[in-house]
PDB file of C-alpha atoms in Angstrom:
ATOM      1  CA  MET W   1      14.133 104.687  76.046  1.00 48.00           C
ATOM      2  CA  ILE W   2      13.089 101.811  73.961  1.00 48.00           C
ATOM      3  CA  TYR W   3      13.522 104.107  70.614  1.00 45.00           C
ATOM      4  CA  ILE W   4      16.702 104.299  71.850  1.00 46.00           C
ATOM      5  CA  VAL W   5      17.677 101.129  72.714  1.00 46.00           C
ATOM      6  CA  LEU W   6      15.790 100.081  69.138  1.00 46.00           C
ATOM      7  CA  THR W   7      17.903 102.417  67.209  1.00 49.00           C
ATOM      8  CA  VAL W   8      21.264 101.523  68.556  1.00 47.00           C
ATOM      9  CA  LEU W   9      20.230  97.863  67.763  1.00 50.00           C
ATOM     10  CA  ALA W  10      19.560  98.809  64.272  1.00 51.00           C
ATOM     11  CA  GLY W  11      22.711 100.858  63.926  1.00 52.00           C
ATOM     12  CA  ALA W  12      24.712  98.256  65.245  1.00 51.00           C
ATOM     13  CA  LEU W  13      23.172  95.766  62.946  1.00 49.00           C
ATOM     14  CA  CYS W  14      23.943  97.932  59.669  1.00 52.00           C
ATOM     15  CA  TRP W  15      27.417  98.812  60.740  1.00 52.00           C
ATOM     16  CA  LEU W  16      28.423  94.507  61.648  1.00 51.00           C
ATOM     17  CA  ALA W  17      27.040  93.938  58.231  1.00 48.00           C
ATOM     18  CA  LEU W  18      28.888  96.709  56.769  1.00 50.00           C
ATOM     19  CA  THR W  19      32.468  95.904  58.600  1.00 56.00           C
ATOM     20  CA  ILE W  20      31.685  92.341  57.568  1.00 50.00           C
ATOM     21  CA  TYR W  21      31.486  92.856  53.739  1.00 47.00           C
ATOM     22  CA  GLN W  22      34.274  95.170  53.922  1.00 55.00           C
ATOM     23  CA  SER W  23      36.383  92.827  55.306  1.00 56.00           C
ATOM     24  CA  SER W  24      35.392  89.661  53.258  1.00 51.00           C
ATOM     25  CA  TYR W  25      36.360  92.389  50.243  1.00 45.00           C
ATOM     26  CA  LYS W  26      39.544  92.677  52.001  1.00 50.00           C
ATOM     27  CA  LYS W  27      40.518  89.139  52.204  1.00 49.00           C
ATOM     28  CA  SER W  28      39.505  88.078  48.735  1.00 49.00           C
ATOM     29  CA  LYS W  29      41.469  90.983  47.213  1.00 46.00           C
ATOM     30  CA  GLN W  30      44.537  90.195  49.449  1.00 51.00           C
ATOM     31  CA  THR W  31      44.040  86.670  48.176  1.00 47.00           C
ATOM     32  CA  VAL W  32      44.230  87.687  44.322  1.00 40.00           C
ATOM     33  CA  VAL W  33      47.652  89.910  45.258  1.00 39.00           C
ATOM     34  CA  ASN W  34      49.126  87.079  46.910  1.00 48.00           C
ATOM     35  CA  ASN W  35      48.686  84.844  44.165  1.00 47.00           C
ATOM     36  CA  GLN W  36      50.026  87.541  42.300  1.00 47.00           C
ATOM     37  CA  SER W  37      53.441  88.034  44.383  1.00 45.00           C
ATOM     38  CA  SER W  38      53.793  83.817  44.427  1.00 48.00           C
ATOM     39  CA  LYS W  39      54.393  84.095  40.566  1.00 42.00           C
ATOM     40  CA  LYS W  40      56.638  86.662  40.628  1.00 42.00           C
ATOM     41  CA  GLU W  41      58.611  85.064  43.782  1.00 46.00           C
ATOM     42  CA  ARG W  42      59.203  81.782  41.962  1.00 43.00           C
ATOM     43  CA  ALA W  43      59.917  83.458  38.669  1.00 39.00           C
ATOM     44  CA  SER W  44      62.896  85.024  40.432  1.00 41.00           C
ATOM     45  CA  ASN W  45      66.186  83.408  41.273  1.00 42.00           C
ATOM     46  CA  SER W  46      67.038  81.800  44.484  1.00 39.00           C
ATOM     47  CA  PHE W  47      69.302  84.465  45.799  1.00 35.00           C
ATOM     48  CA  GLU W  48      66.546  87.057  45.172  1.00 38.00           C
ATOM     49  CA  PHE W  49      64.215  84.932  46.424  1.00 40.00           C
ATOM     50  CA  TRP W  50      65.733  84.473  50.284  1.00 36.00           C
ATOM     51  CA  ARG W  51      66.978  87.797  50.104  1.00 36.00           C
ATOM     52  CA  SER W  52      62.803  88.954  49.936  1.00 39.00           C
ATOM     53  CA  LYS W  53      62.465  86.457  52.950  1.00 42.00           C
ATOM     54  CA  ALA W  54      65.293  88.186  54.976  1.00 40.00           C
ATOM     55  CA  PRO W  55      63.297  89.849  58.255  1.00 44.00           C
ATOM     56  CA  GLN W  56      63.985  93.498  57.543  1.00 46.00           C
ATOM     57  CA  PRO W  57      61.467  96.325  58.084  1.00 47.00           C
ATOM     58  CA  THR W  58      59.874  98.075  55.385  1.00 50.00           C
ATOM     59  CA  THR W  59      57.927 101.162  55.538  1.00 49.00           C
ATOM     60  CA  SER W  60      54.524  99.357  55.180  1.00 51.00           C
ATOM     61  CA  SER W  61      55.191  97.364  58.465  1.00 67.00           C
ATOM     62  CA  LEU W  62      55.949 100.433  60.472  1.00 80.00           C
ATOM     63  CA  ILE W  63      53.809 102.119  62.792  1.00 83.00           C
ATOM     64  CA  ARG W  64      52.261 105.584  61.306  1.00 85.00           C
ATOM     65  CA  TYR W  65      51.626 108.081  63.910  1.00 84.00           C
ATOM     66  CA  ASP W  66      49.135 110.120  61.755  1.00 84.00           C
ATOM     67  CA  GLU W  67      46.658 107.241  61.118  1.00 85.00           C
ATOM     68  CA  TYR W  68      44.742 104.819  63.538  1.00 87.00           C
ATOM     69  CA  HIS W  69      42.771 101.842  62.412  1.00 86.00           C
ATOM     70  CA  LEU W  70      39.835 100.955  64.335  1.00 86.00           C
ATOM     71  CA  SER W  71      38.809  96.752  64.353  1.00 86.00           C
ATOM     72  CA  SER W  72      35.184  95.512  63.587  1.00 87.00           C
ATOM     73  CA  MET W  73      34.814  95.515  67.656  1.00 89.00           C
ATOM     74  CA  GLU W  74      36.277  98.967  68.397  1.00 87.00           C
ATOM     75  CA  LYS W  75      33.407 100.324  65.788  1.00 88.00           C
ATOM     76  CA  LEU W  76      30.824  98.438  67.056  1.00 89.00           C
ATOM     77  CA  VAL W  77      31.238  99.996  70.766  1.00 90.00           C
ATOM     78  CA  CYS W  78      32.153 103.431  69.104  1.00 89.00           C
ATOM     79  CA  VAL W  79      28.943 103.144  67.623  1.00 89.00           C
ATOM     80  CA  ALA W  80      26.608 101.608  69.840  1.00 90.00           C
ATOM     81  CA  VAL W  81      27.952 104.342  73.117  1.00 90.00           C
ATOM     82  CA  GLY W  82      27.777 107.308  70.423  1.00 88.00           C
ATOM     83  CA  GLY W  83      24.023 106.193  69.774  1.00 88.00           C
ATOM     84  CA  VAL W  84      22.802 105.579  73.479  1.00 90.00           C
ATOM     85  CA  VAL W  85      24.640 109.016  74.588  1.00 89.00           C
ATOM     86  CA  LEU W  86      23.298 111.150  71.783  1.00 88.00           C
ATOM     87  CA  GLY W  87      20.071 109.528  71.665  1.00 88.00           C
ATOM     88  CA  THR W  88      19.558 109.762  75.484  1.00 89.00           C
ATOM     89  CA  VAL W  89      20.479 113.538  75.089  1.00 88.00           C
ATOM     90  CA  GLY W  90      17.547 113.738  72.360  1.00 87.00           C
ATOM     91  CA  TYR W  91      15.091 112.525  74.952  1.00 88.00           C
ATOM     92  CA  ILE W  92      16.001 114.759  77.783  1.00 87.00           C
ATOM     93  CA  PHE W  93      15.642 117.499  75.251  1.00 87.00           C
ATOM     94  CA  TYR W  94      12.713 116.494  73.384  1.00 86.00           C
ATOM     95  CA  LYS W  95      11.196 113.666  75.378  1.00 84.00           C
ATOM     96  CA  ASN W  96      10.001 112.303  71.797  1.00 83.00           C
ATOM     97  CA  GLY W  97      11.467 108.996  70.496  1.00 83.00           C
ATOM     98  CA  ILE W  98      11.594 110.347  67.016  1.00 86.00           C
ATOM     99  CA  ALA W  99      14.213 113.029  67.807  1.00 84.00           C
ATOM    100  CA  ALA W 100      16.135 110.576  69.899  1.00 85.00           C
ATOM    101  CA  LEU W 101      16.056 108.468  67.073  1.00 87.00           C
ATOM    102  CA  VAL W 102      17.705 111.470  64.883  1.00 87.00           C
ATOM    103  CA  LEU W 103      20.131 112.235  67.389  1.00 86.00           C
ATOM    104  CA  ALA W 104      21.200 108.365  67.817  1.00 87.00           C
ATOM    105  CA  CYS W 105      22.120 108.308  64.418  1.00 87.00           C
ATOM    106  CA  GLY W 106      24.846 110.717  64.839  1.00 85.00           C
ATOM    107  CA  GLY W 107      26.823 107.834  66.801  1.00 85.00           C
ATOM    108  CA  PHE W 108      27.858 106.600  63.214  1.00 88.00           C
ATOM    109  CA  TYR W 109      30.360 109.556  63.551  1.00 87.00           C
ATOM    110  CA  TYR W 110      31.984 108.539  66.788  1.00 88.00           C
ATOM    111  CA  PRO W 111      34.249 105.997  65.336  1.00 89.00           C
ATOM    112  CA  VAL W 112      35.926 109.303  63.198  1.00 89.00           C
ATOM    113  CA  ILE W 113      36.083 110.954  66.732  1.00 88.00           C
ATOM    114  CA  TRP W 114      37.426 108.258  68.511  1.00 90.00           C
ATOM    115  CA  ARG W 115      39.900 107.274  65.566  1.00 91.00           C
ATOM    116  CA  GLN W 116      41.328 111.144  66.117  1.00 89.00           C
ATOM    117  CA  GLN W 117      41.813 110.797  69.914  1.00 88.00           C
ATOM    118  CA  MET W 118      43.810 107.942  69.569  1.00 90.00           C
ATOM    119  CA  VAL W 119      46.185 109.158  67.226  1.00 90.00           C
ATOM    120  CA  ARG W 120      46.425 112.257  69.695  1.00 88.00           C
ATOM    121  CA  LYS W 121      47.163 109.816  72.015  1.00 88.00           C
ATOM    122  CA  ARG W 122      49.901 107.893  70.408  1.00 89.00           C
ATOM    123  CA  GLN W 123      51.665 110.949  69.171  1.00 88.00           C
ATOM    124  CA  ALA W 124      51.885 112.530  72.788  1.00 86.00           C
ATOM    125  CA  GLN W 125      52.835 109.353  74.464  1.00 88.00           C
ATOM    126  CA  LEU W 126      55.754 109.137  71.454  1.00 89.00           C
ATOM    127  CA  GLN W 127      56.117 112.840  71.976  1.00 85.00           C
ATOM    128  CA  LEU W 128      57.144 112.334  75.923  1.00 84.00           C
ATOM    129  CA  GLN W 129      59.062 109.326  75.034  1.00 88.00           C
ATOM    130  CA  PHE W 130      60.950 111.263  72.599  1.00 88.00           C
ATOM    131  CA  LYS W 131      62.196 113.633  75.128  1.00 82.00           C
ATOM    132  CA  GLN W 132      63.712 110.642  77.408  1.00 84.00           C
ATOM    133  CA  ALA W 133      65.733 109.547  74.186  1.00 87.00           C
ATOM    134  CA  LEU W 134      67.089 113.316  73.437  1.00 84.00           C
ATOM    135  CA  SER W 135      68.029 113.225  77.128  1.00 82.00           C
ATOM    136  CA  SER W 136      70.251 110.177  76.886  1.00 85.00           C
ATOM    137  CA  LEU W 137      71.269 110.714  73.586  1.00 84.00           C
ATOM    138  CA  SER W 138      73.052 114.358  74.340  1.00 81.00           C
ATOM    139  CA  SER W 139      74.559 112.235  77.921  1.00 83.00           C
ATOM    140  CA  ALA W 140      75.919 109.963  75.080  1.00 84.00           C
ATOM    141  CA  LEU W 141      77.409 112.231  72.559  1.00 80.00           C
ATOM    142  CA  GLY W 142      78.636 114.066  75.599  1.00 78.00           C
ATOM    143  CA  ALA W 143      80.704 110.898  76.818  1.00 80.00           C
ATOM    144  CA  GLY W 144      82.211 110.856  73.324  1.00 79.00           C
ATOM    145  CA  LYS W 145      80.653 108.007  71.796  1.00 81.00           C
ATOM    146  CA  SER W 146      80.032 108.313  67.939  1.00 81.00           C
ATOM    147  CA  VAL W 147      76.543 108.906  66.722  1.00 80.00           C
ATOM    148  CA  GLU W 148      75.697 105.399  66.088  1.00 83.00           C
ATOM    149  CA  SER W 149      77.142 104.094  69.284  1.00 86.00           C
ATOM    150  CA  ALA W 150      75.273 106.416  71.277  1.00 86.00           C
ATOM    151  CA  PHE W 151      72.050 105.695  69.467  1.00 87.00           C
ATOM    152  CA  LYS W 152      72.333 101.835  70.592  1.00 88.00           C
ATOM    153  CA  GLU W 153      73.520 103.629  74.081  1.00 89.00           C
ATOM    154  CA  VAL W 154      69.896 104.914  73.847  1.00 89.00           C
ATOM    155  CA  LEU W 155      68.234 102.178  73.349  1.00 90.00           C
ATOM    156  CA  THR W 156      69.887 100.486  76.209  1.00 89.00           C
ATOM    157  CA  ASP W 157      68.873 103.207  78.612  1.00 89.00           C
ATOM    158  CA  LEU W 158      65.249 103.675  77.455  1.00 89.00           C
ATOM    159  CA  ARG W 159      64.399  99.698  77.943  1.00 89.00           C
ATOM    160  CA  LEU W 160      65.132 100.567  81.674  1.00 88.00           C
ATOM    161  CA  LEU W 161      62.629 103.615  81.427  1.00 87.00           C
ATOM    162  CA  TYR W 162      60.003 101.531  79.283  1.00 88.00           C
ATOM    163  CA  PRO W 163      60.245  97.554  80.203  1.00 87.00           C
ATOM    164  CA  ASP W 164      57.325  96.950  77.974  1.00 85.00           C
ATOM    165  CA  PRO W 165      58.947  95.864  74.462  1.00 83.00           C
ATOM    166  CA  LYS W 166      55.646  97.536  72.639  1.00 86.00           C
ATOM    167  CA  ALA W 167      56.698 101.198  73.913  1.00 88.00           C
ATOM    168  CA  PHE W 168      56.827 103.261  71.152  1.00 90.00           C
ATOM    169  CA  ILE W 169      60.304 104.530  71.528  1.00 90.00           C
ATOM    170  CA  VAL W 170      61.673 101.302  71.961  1.00 91.00           C
ATOM    171  CA  LYS W 171      60.597  99.827  68.804  1.00 91.00           C
ATOM    172  CA  GLU W 172      61.180 102.705  66.919  1.00 90.00           C
ATOM    173  CA  LEU W 173      64.707 102.819  68.336  1.00 90.00           C
ATOM    174  CA  GLU W 174      65.436  99.107  67.176  1.00 91.00           C
ATOM    175  CA  THR W 175      63.983  99.574  64.017  1.00 90.00           C
ATOM    176  CA  LEU W 176      66.556 102.750  63.884  1.00 90.00           C
ATOM    177  CA  ASN W 177      69.601 100.225  65.246  1.00 90.00           C
ATOM    178  CA  ARG W 178      68.685  97.558  62.541  1.00 91.00           C
ATOM    179  CA  ARG W 179      68.360  99.420  59.773  1.00 89.00           C
ATOM    180  CA  ILE W 180      71.823 101.231  60.095  1.00 88.00           C
ATOM    181  CA  GLU W 181      73.186  97.563  60.971  1.00 88.00           C
ATOM    182  CA  ASN W 182      71.544  96.486  57.749  1.00 88.00           C
ATOM    183  CA  GLY W 183      73.528  99.001  55.965  1.00 85.00           C
ATOM    184  CA  GLU W 184      71.345 102.242  55.723  1.00 85.00           C
ATOM    185  CA  THR W 185      72.287 105.750  56.693  1.00 85.00           C
ATOM    186  CA  ILE W 186      70.994 107.039  59.710  1.00 85.00           C
ATOM    187  CA  GLU W 187      69.882 109.911  57.995  1.00 85.00           C
ATOM    188  CA  VAL W 188      67.377 107.713  55.709  1.00 88.00           C
ATOM    189  CA  ALA W 189      66.263 106.362  58.943  1.00 88.00           C
ATOM    190  CA  LEU W 190      65.680 109.422  61.012  1.00 88.00           C
ATOM    191  CA  LYS W 191      63.709 111.088  57.820  1.00 88.00           C
ATOM    192  CA  ASP W 192      61.586 107.604  57.598  1.00 89.00           C
ATOM    193  CA  TRP W 193      61.144 108.274  61.415  1.00 89.00           C
ATOM    194  CA  SER W 194      59.780 112.071  61.418  1.00 88.00           C
ATOM    195  CA  ASP W 195      57.845 111.685  58.239  1.00 88.00           C
ATOM    196  CA  ARG W 196      55.835 108.706  59.839  1.00 89.00           C
ATOM    197  CA  ALA W 197      55.445 110.147  63.502  1.00 87.00           C
ATOM    198  CA  LYS W 198      54.069 113.362  61.865  1.00 86.00           C
ATOM    199  CA  LEU W 199      55.555 115.540  65.271  1.00 86.00           C
ATOM    200  CA  GLU W 200      57.345 118.520  64.896  1.00 85.00           C
ATOM    201  CA  ASP W 201      59.810 118.189  67.341  1.00 83.00           C
ATOM    202  CA  ILE W 202      61.081 114.339  65.423  1.00 86.00           C
ATOM    203  CA  GLN W 203      60.857 116.612  61.988  1.00 87.00           C
ATOM    204  CA  GLN W 204      63.134 119.482  63.536  1.00 84.00           C
ATOM    205  CA  PHE W 205      65.536 117.115  65.160  1.00 84.00           C
ATOM    206  CA  SER W 206      65.674 114.858  61.275  1.00 86.00           C
ATOM    207  CA  GLU W 207      66.155 118.207  59.437  1.00 86.00           C
ATOM    208  CA  VAL W 208      68.965 119.768  61.865  1.00 83.00           C
ATOM    209  CA  PHE W 209      70.889 116.298  61.765  1.00 81.00           C
ATOM    210  CA  VAL W 210      70.622 115.531  58.276  1.00 82.00           C
ATOM    211  CA  THR W 211      71.637 119.280  57.769  1.00 83.00           C
ATOM    212  CA  CYS W 212      74.921 118.710  59.867  1.00 80.00           C
ATOM    213  CA  LYS W 213      76.001 115.496  58.653  1.00 75.00           C
ATOM    214  CA  ARG W 214      75.951 117.074  55.113  1.00 77.00           C
ATOM    215  CA  THR W 215      77.466 120.494  55.762  1.00 77.00           C
ATOM    216  CA  GLY W 216      80.355 118.828  58.227  1.00 72.00           C
ATOM    217  CA  GLY W 217      79.646 120.957  61.107  1.00 69.00           C
ATOM    218  CA  ASN W 218      79.952 120.151  64.536  1.00 73.00           C
ATOM    219  CA  LEU W 219      77.559 117.271  64.824  1.00 73.00           C
ATOM    220  CA  VAL W 220      77.961 116.563  68.688  1.00 75.00           C
ATOM    221  CA  HIS W 221      77.298 120.319  69.754  1.00 78.00           C
ATOM    222  CA  VAL W 222      74.522 120.901  67.484  1.00 77.00           C
ATOM    223  CA  ILE W 223      72.667 117.736  68.222  1.00 75.00           C
ATOM    224  CA  ARG W 224      73.393 118.814  72.428  1.00 76.00           C
ATOM    225  CA  ARG W 225      72.033 122.030  71.337  1.00 79.00           C
ATOM    226  CA  THR W 226      69.008 121.062  69.169  1.00 77.00           C
ATOM    227  CA  ALA W 227      68.165 118.418  71.999  1.00 76.00           C
ATOM    228  CA  SER W 228      68.576 121.264  74.759  1.00 79.00           C
ATOM    229  CA  ILE W 229      65.812 123.397  73.040  1.00 81.00           C
ATOM    230  CA  ILE W 230      63.267 120.751  72.099  1.00 78.00           C
ATOM    231  CA  GLN W 231      63.387 119.405  76.011  1.00 77.00           C
ATOM    232  CA  GLU W 232      62.812 123.083  77.011  1.00 82.00           C
ATOM    233  CA  LYS W 233      59.658 123.384  74.452  1.00 80.00           C
ATOM    234  CA  LEU W 234      58.380 119.789  75.933  1.00 78.00           C
ATOM    235  CA  ASP W 235      58.964 121.138  79.735  1.00 81.00           C
ATOM    236  CA  ILE W 236      56.841 124.387  78.872  1.00 84.00           C
ATOM    237  CA  GLN W 237      53.842 122.143  77.298  1.00 80.00           C
ATOM    238  CA  GLN W 238      53.881 119.741  80.202  1.00 79.00           C
ATOM    239  CA  ASP W 239      53.555 122.412  82.432  1.00 83.00           C
ATOM    240  CA  ILE W 240      50.654 124.123  80.092  1.00 83.00           C
ATOM    241  CA  GLN W 241      48.832 120.588  80.312  1.00 80.00           C
ATOM    242  CA  VAL W 242      49.020 120.510  83.898  1.00 82.00           C
ATOM    243  CA  MET W 243      47.768 123.563  84.421  1.00 81.00           C
ATOM    244  CA  MET W 244      44.930 123.523  81.943  1.00 82.00           C
ATOM    245  CA  ALA W 245      43.632 119.706  83.460  1.00 81.00           C
ATOM    246  CA  GLN W 246      41.648 121.594  86.371  1.00 80.00           C
ATOM    247  CA  LYS W 247      39.891 123.584  83.693  1.00 82.00           C
ATOM    248  CA  ARG W 248      39.322 120.716  81.169  1.00 82.00           C
ATOM    249  CA  PHE W 249      37.467 118.888  84.055  1.00 84.00           C
ATOM    250  CA  GLU W 250      35.485 121.920  85.287  1.00 84.00           C
ATOM    251  CA  SER W 251      34.441 122.359  81.363  1.00 83.00           C
ATOM    252  CA  LYS W 252      33.232 118.662  80.950  1.00 83.00           C
ATOM    253  CA  VAL W 253      31.695 119.143  84.511  1.00 86.00           C
ATOM    254  CA  LEU W 254      29.769 122.566  83.276  1.00 84.00           C
ATOM    255  CA  THR W 255      28.778 121.146  79.818  1.00 83.00           C
ATOM    256  CA  PHE W 256      26.717 117.816  81.239  1.00 85.00           C
ATOM    257  CA  ALA W 257      25.277 119.650  84.344  1.00 87.00           C
ATOM    258  CA  PRO W 258      22.337 121.404  82.092  1.00 87.00           C
ATOM    259  CA  LEU W 259      21.625 117.822  80.936  1.00 87.00           C
ATOM    260  CA  ALA W 260      21.590 116.596  84.563  1.00 89.00           C
ATOM    261  CA  VAL W 261      19.140 119.319  85.681  1.00 89.00           C
ATOM    262  CA  ILE W 262      17.024 118.882  83.276  1.00 88.00           C
ATOM    263  CA  ALA W 263      16.812 115.090  84.289  1.00 88.00           C
ATOM    264  CA  LEU W 264      16.530 115.726  87.668  1.00 88.00           C
ATOM    265  CA  LEU W 265      13.289 118.202  86.675  1.00 87.00           C
ATOM    266  CA  ASN W 266      11.502 116.339  84.310  1.00 85.00           C
ATOM    267  CA  PHE W 267      12.201 113.262  87.231  1.00 85.00           C
ATOM    268  CA  SER W 268      10.839 115.258  90.173  1.00 85.00           C
ATOM    269  CA  SER W 269       8.615 117.919  88.187  1.00 84.00           C
ATOM    270  CA  PRO W 270       7.649 116.591  84.933  1.00 84.00           C
ATOM    271  CA  ASP W 271       4.218 118.843  85.157  1.00 85.00           C
ATOM    272  CA  TYR W 272       6.702 122.294  85.464  1.00 85.00           C
ATOM    273  CA  MET W 273       8.906 120.753  82.361  1.00 84.00           C
ATOM    274  CA  GLU W 274       5.858 119.956  80.285  1.00 86.00           C
ATOM    275  CA  PRO W 275       5.631 123.390  78.469  1.00 86.00           C
ATOM    276  CA  LEU W 276       9.317 123.117  77.228  1.00 85.00           C
ATOM    277  CA  TYR W 277       8.149 120.186  75.425  1.00 85.00           C
ATOM    278  CA  GLN W 278       5.433 121.837  73.420  1.00 83.00           C
ATOM    279  CA  GLY W 279       4.597 124.433  71.037  1.00 81.00           C
ATOM    280  CA  SER W 280       7.526 127.375  71.203  1.00 85.00           C
ATOM    281  CA  GLY W 281       9.022 125.326  73.954  1.00 85.00           C
ATOM    282  CA  LEU W 282      10.392 123.111  71.489  1.00 87.00           C
ATOM    283  CA  LEU W 283      12.572 126.283  69.822  1.00 90.00           C
ATOM    284  CA  ILE W 284      13.664 127.097  73.506  1.00 89.00           C
ATOM    285  CA  MET W 285      14.800 123.370  74.112  1.00 89.00           C
ATOM    286  CA  THR W 286      16.399 123.535  70.835  1.00 89.00           C
ATOM    287  CA  THR W 287      18.071 126.921  70.756  1.00 91.00           C
ATOM    288  CA  ALA W 288      19.402 125.812  74.554  1.00 89.00           C
ATOM    289  CA  LEU W 289      20.790 122.488  72.682  1.00 89.00           C
ATOM    290  CA  LEU W 290      22.280 124.566  70.110  1.00 90.00           C
ATOM    291  CA  ILE W 291      24.320 126.694  73.229  1.00 90.00           C
ATOM    292  CA  LEU W 292      25.233 123.802  74.948  1.00 88.00           C
ATOM    293  CA  ILE W 293      26.605 122.354  71.724  1.00 87.00           C
ATOM    294  CA  GLY W 294      28.536 125.773  70.789  1.00 88.00           C
ATOM    295  CA  CYS W 295      29.546 126.415  74.456  1.00 86.00           C
ATOM    296  CA  TYR W 296      31.634 122.907  74.233  1.00 85.00           C
ATOM    297  CA  ALA W 297      33.425 123.432  70.776  1.00 86.00           C
ATOM    298  CA  ILE W 298      34.291 127.219  72.096  1.00 87.00           C
ATOM    299  CA  THR W 299      35.922 125.535  75.392  1.00 84.00           C
ATOM    300  CA  LYS W 300      37.844 122.633  73.381  1.00 82.00           C
ATOM    301  CA  TRP W 301      38.893 124.916  70.948  1.00 85.00           C
ATOM    302  CA  ILE W 302      40.385 127.622  74.124  1.00 82.00           C
ATOM    303  CA  MET W 303      42.117 124.696  75.658  1.00 77.00           C
ATOM    304  CA  ASP W 304      44.021 123.828  72.749  1.00 74.00           C
ATOM    305  CA  VAL W 305      47.151 125.325  73.333  1.00 69.00           C
ATOM    306  CA  LYS W 306      50.335 125.114  71.039  1.00 68.00           C
ATOM    307  CA  VAL W 307      53.673 126.148  71.764  1.00 60.00           C
TER     308      VAL W 307
END
């Protein structure tokens, strides 16, 4: 256990030093960019200067749902947690400090896994909120409102469902309505949202909307039909997620049960487990660890059901 703690501390210090260096480099680079931009602003006329200072949403300031930037604290926590877990697994299977040290180094990859999980979580939240937005949009268009007025009505309805002003759908609809008020077309605003969301449902809705506006079709009927199809698809996805929730829990239990059994046998009967930590026993433990990792990967692949 001492080897594991020392490994985690050493890795955390290395990661912290690297993070501090990267942050200082970014600050110095940003300072140079700010100096260059300030010179350009002074060279511009007064009208362009105040126009650039106006609070308008830009693509760079909006959320990209396929990206997630970890803070220094999140990176440090991820490395520490990953190092401790993998180091513990290595010590359980090999009862050797060097093996635990080698496996603990895999904790440096855990921030990448955590980033992917956070991206999927944010996209899942936006997808669920988008379903509510489609329902409200269909009702507003069915009541005879124009498309622009319908999106304002949707924002009012969703503020009641999601009182938190930081909710993804609320922020996106606020940005959408603000861009329309500033003179942008609704097609451009929807296309930018779909490009940032990287969700198939939002992209399909945007494509249908843009095509219908260009060809002059029955916009209300097409949007209501598209919204109905997408809502049915999202309902099926939610049903699948509910049915798979118990199976996911069972797969996690089956994955970590061998670890608990081996640790219990090591604690209660060390002499019984001793042959597995020397000679050919190490090969058996390595094979068992690889099989356990393979089973976990296969269950993750099976549980990833897409509609």
